[in-house]
Structure formats: C-alpha cells, structure tokens
C-alpha cells in the first residue's frame, strides 16, 4: 500500500483525461492507504479554440474524496507565441481519502526572509524550521535585508517532490503516475497510464 500518489494529468484533452481518470480509479486508487493523500497535477488547455480548465473538472470526478486545497505552482517554461495569455501555472489538487490523514509541512518549508532582520523582535511569529510554503509554490531569493530580489519557479521535479515529502513519512512508499524517474531516497513505484 502507498501512503501517497502523485498523478500527472497535465495537457490531456477531456476525452483522454476521462480515460486516465477511469484507469487510475479502477487500478490504482485502491492501492493508496485509507489515510493516504492523492495529488493531481493538472492545467488549463486550449484545444481547437476551446478552453478547458481541467482542475475543476477533475475535482468533480473525485467528489467522493476530500479536496483539501488547490496549490498553484508557477512556471515560465510553457510560453507559446500565438496565445493571448499564456498558461504559466500547474494546478495541484490536494485530495485525501479520509478526513484524517498524514501531512507535514516541515520538509517543504522555506527560508524566512525576515529572519536576520527582525528575528529577535518577533521570534514568536516564526517557525525555526522555515516559513509556511502556502498554496502558491514559488521560492524567493532575498538580499539578506528582507527585500525579495528574485522569484524562482520550482522545477516539475521539485513540485512532485514537495507533494510526496509533505504527505509521507520517510519509510512510506510513494506511487508516481505519468512522471519520469526522479532522484529520491524514497521507495517509489513509477506507472504510466
């Protein structure tokens, strides 16, 4: 049994998406622990002048599970010249099978930009392990004086890693679907559907 699954359903038309969802629900959903988490990576696509925002559609297909949040991970690699507005985000559906589930933000916390500036004044406001990543996953660089000097989008591999690190304990098994192999110390099973 797997503690968490990360499923990549980006860039599929509605018909293909329906097939992928059926395969996942029939063959893999039952391999996730009762207290497990399913992360679904999806996006909006423009196909033959029809705009399809898959996150809402997918969420409806999993309405029997608990939708805990929708995370946005910006990326500037999907630039296409012929679009009025480019799609620069990956939407991540955070679903749990039950109301009680394992989740730990500590492995994905980020550095506080205010730490060296006012740490002593408001220490109670800061977690010593880092700041909460929130539901917009983009790292920042600062100048050491609490001024953000750069926004740094996460790579696809970093997004996937954040998903399984926060939703599984060190010895838990992870299921990655439609994702290329990535470096990890965790025991991971890779599947393509």
Coordinates of C-alpha atoms in Angstrom, one line a residue:
X1 CA 0.0 0.0 0.0
X2 CA 1.1 3.5 -0.8
X3 CA 0.8 6.5 1.6
X4 CA 0.6 9.0 -1.3
X5 CA 0.2 9.1 -5.0
X6 CA 1.2 12.0 -7.4
X7 CA -0.7 11.8 -10.6
X8 CA 0.3 13.9 -13.6
X9 CA -2.8 14.7 -15.7
X10 CA -1.4 17.8 -17.4
X11 CA -2.2 18.6 -21.1
X12 CA -4.8 16.0 -21.7
X13 CA -8.0 16.6 -23.7
X14 CA -11.3 16.0 -21.9
X15 CA -11.7 12.5 -23.6
X16 CA -8.2 11.4 -22.8
X17 CA -8.5 12.8 -19.3
X18 CA -11.6 10.8 -18.7
X19 CA -9.8 7.6 -19.8
X20 CA -6.9 8.3 -17.5
X21 CA -9.1 9.0 -14.5
X22 CA -11.1 5.8 -15.0
X23 CA -7.8 3.8 -15.2
X24 CA -6.5 5.4 -12.0
X25 CA -9.7 5.0 -10.1
X26 CA -10.1 1.3 -11.2
X27 CA -6.5 0.1 -10.9
X28 CA -4.5 2.4 -8.5
X29 CA -6.8 4.3 -6.1
X30 CA -7.3 1.2 -4.0
X31 CA -3.5 0.8 -3.6
X32 CA -3.5 4.1 -1.6
X33 CA -3.8 3.7 2.2
X34 CA -7.1 4.7 3.8
X35 CA -5.4 7.7 5.4
X36 CA -3.5 8.5 2.2
X37 CA -3.2 11.5 0.0
X38 CA -3.6 11.8 -3.8
X39 CA -2.0 14.8 -5.5
X40 CA -3.2 15.5 -9.1
X41 CA -1.2 17.8 -11.3
X42 CA -3.3 19.4 -14.0
X43 CA -3.7 22.6 -16.0
X44 CA -5.8 24.5 -18.4
X45 CA -5.5 23.8 -22.1
X46 CA -6.6 25.5 -25.3
X47 CA -7.6 22.9 -27.9
X48 CA -9.2 23.9 -31.2
X49 CA -10.2 27.3 -29.8
X50 CA -11.9 25.6 -26.8
X51 CA -10.6 26.5 -23.4
X52 CA -10.7 23.6 -20.9
X53 CA -9.9 24.3 -17.3
X54 CA -9.3 20.7 -16.0
X55 CA -8.8 21.3 -12.2
X56 CA -12.5 21.9 -11.6
X57 CA -13.5 19.1 -13.9
X58 CA -11.1 16.7 -12.2
X59 CA -12.2 17.8 -8.7
X60 CA -15.8 16.9 -9.7
X61 CA -14.6 13.4 -10.8
X62 CA -13.1 12.9 -7.3
X63 CA -16.0 14.4 -5.4
X64 CA -16.2 11.4 -3.1
X65 CA -12.8 12.3 -1.7
X66 CA -11.9 15.3 0.4
X67 CA -10.5 18.2 -1.6
X68 CA -8.2 19.9 1.0
X69 CA -6.7 22.6 -1.2
X70 CA -5.6 23.7 -4.7
X71 CA -2.0 24.6 -4.9
X72 CA -0.6 26.8 -7.8
X73 CA 3.0 26.2 -9.0
X74 CA 4.1 28.9 -11.5
X75 CA 6.4 28.0 -14.3
X76 CA 7.5 30.2 -17.2
X77 CA 8.6 27.3 -19.5
X78 CA 5.2 26.9 -21.3
X79 CA 5.5 30.0 -23.4
X80 CA 3.6 29.9 -26.7
X81 CA 3.7 32.8 -29.1
X82 CA 0.1 32.5 -30.5
X83 CA -1.8 32.8 -27.2
X84 CA -3.2 36.0 -25.8
X85 CA -2.5 34.8 -22.3
X86 CA 0.0 32.0 -21.7
X87 CA -0.7 29.3 -19.1
X88 CA 2.2 29.7 -16.6
X89 CA 0.9 27.5 -13.8
X90 CA 0.4 23.9 -12.8
X91 CA -2.6 23.4 -10.6
X92 CA -2.2 20.8 -7.9
X93 CA -5.3 19.2 -6.4
X94 CA -4.6 18.0 -2.8
X95 CA -7.1 15.2 -2.1
X96 CA -7.3 12.9 1.0
X97 CA -9.2 9.7 1.1
X98 CA -10.4 10.3 4.7
X99 CA -10.8 13.3 6.9
X100 CA -7.8 12.3 9.0
X101 CA -4.6 12.0 7.1
X102 CA -0.9 12.4 7.5
X103 CA 0.6 15.8 6.4
X104 CA 3.8 17.5 7.5
X105 CA 4.9 20.9 6.1
X106 CA 8.3 20.8 7.7
X107 CA 10.1 19.1 4.8
X108 CA 8.9 21.7 2.4
X109 CA 9.3 24.9 4.5
X110 CA 11.3 27.8 3.0
X111 CA 13.8 30.2 4.5
X112 CA 12.4 33.2 6.3
X113 CA 13.4 36.4 4.5
X114 CA 12.9 38.4 7.7
X115 CA 14.9 36.1 10.0
X116 CA 18.1 38.2 10.0
X117 CA 16.3 41.5 10.0
X118 CA 13.8 41.2 12.9
X119 CA 14.1 37.7 14.3
X120 CA 14.8 38.9 17.9
X121 CA 11.9 41.3 17.8
X122 CA 9.2 38.9 16.8
X123 CA 10.7 35.5 17.3
X124 CA 7.3 34.1 18.3
X125 CA 6.0 34.8 14.7
X126 CA 8.5 32.5 13.0
X127 CA 8.8 28.7 12.9
X128 CA 12.5 27.9 13.3
X129 CA 12.2 25.3 10.6
X130 CA 11.2 27.9 8.0
X131 CA 8.2 29.7 6.6
X132 CA 5.0 28.1 5.5
X133 CA 5.1 27.4 1.8
X134 CA 1.4 28.4 1.4
X135 CA -0.6 27.3 -1.6
X136 CA 1.5 29.2 -4.2
X137 CA 4.7 27.3 -4.6
X138 CA 7.4 29.6 -5.7
X139 CA 10.7 30.2 -4.0
X140 CA 12.2 33.6 -3.5
X141 CA 15.7 35.0 -3.1
X142 CA 16.4 37.9 -0.8
X143 CA 19.2 40.3 -0.2
X144 CA 19.6 39.5 3.5
X145 CA 17.7 42.7 4.4
X146 CA 14.2 41.2 3.8
X147 CA 14.0 42.5 0.2
X148 CA 12.9 40.0 -2.3
X149 CA 15.3 40.2 -5.3
X150 CA 14.1 37.3 -7.4
X151 CA 11.1 34.9 -7.7
X152 CA 12.3 31.4 -8.6
X153 CA 9.7 28.9 -10.0
X154 CA 10.1 25.3 -8.9
X155 CA 11.0 22.7 -11.5
X156 CA 8.4 20.0 -12.2
X157 CA 10.6 17.5 -10.2
X158 CA 10.7 19.9 -7.2
X159 CA 6.9 20.2 -7.3
X160 CA 6.4 16.4 -7.4
X161 CA 9.0 16.1 -4.5
X162 CA 7.1 18.6 -2.4
X163 CA 3.9 16.7 -2.8
X164 CA 5.3 13.3 -1.6
X165 CA 7.6 14.7 1.0
X166 CA 4.8 16.5 2.8
X167 CA 2.4 13.6 2.6
X168 CA 4.5 10.7 3.6
X169 CA 6.9 9.6 6.4
X170 CA 10.5 8.7 5.5
X171 CA 9.8 4.9 5.1
X172 CA 6.4 5.2 3.3
X173 CA 6.1 4.1 -0.2
X174 CA 5.1 6.5 -3.0
X175 CA 3.3 6.0 -6.3
X176 CA 4.1 8.3 -9.2
X177 CA 1.9 8.1 -12.2
X178 CA 2.8 9.6 -15.6
X179 CA 6.0 11.1 -14.1
X180 CA 9.6 10.4 -15.3
X181 CA 12.0 9.0 -12.8
X182 CA 13.4 11.5 -10.4
X183 CA 16.2 11.2 -7.8
X184 CA 14.9 10.3 -4.4
X185 CA 15.8 8.3 -1.3
X186 CA 12.2 7.1 -1.0
X187 CA 10.9 3.9 -2.3
X188 CA 8.9 4.9 -5.4
X189 CA 6.9 3.0 -7.9
X190 CA 6.5 4.6 -11.4
X191 CA 3.5 3.8 -13.5
X192 CA 2.3 5.2 -16.8
X193 CA -1.5 5.2 -17.6

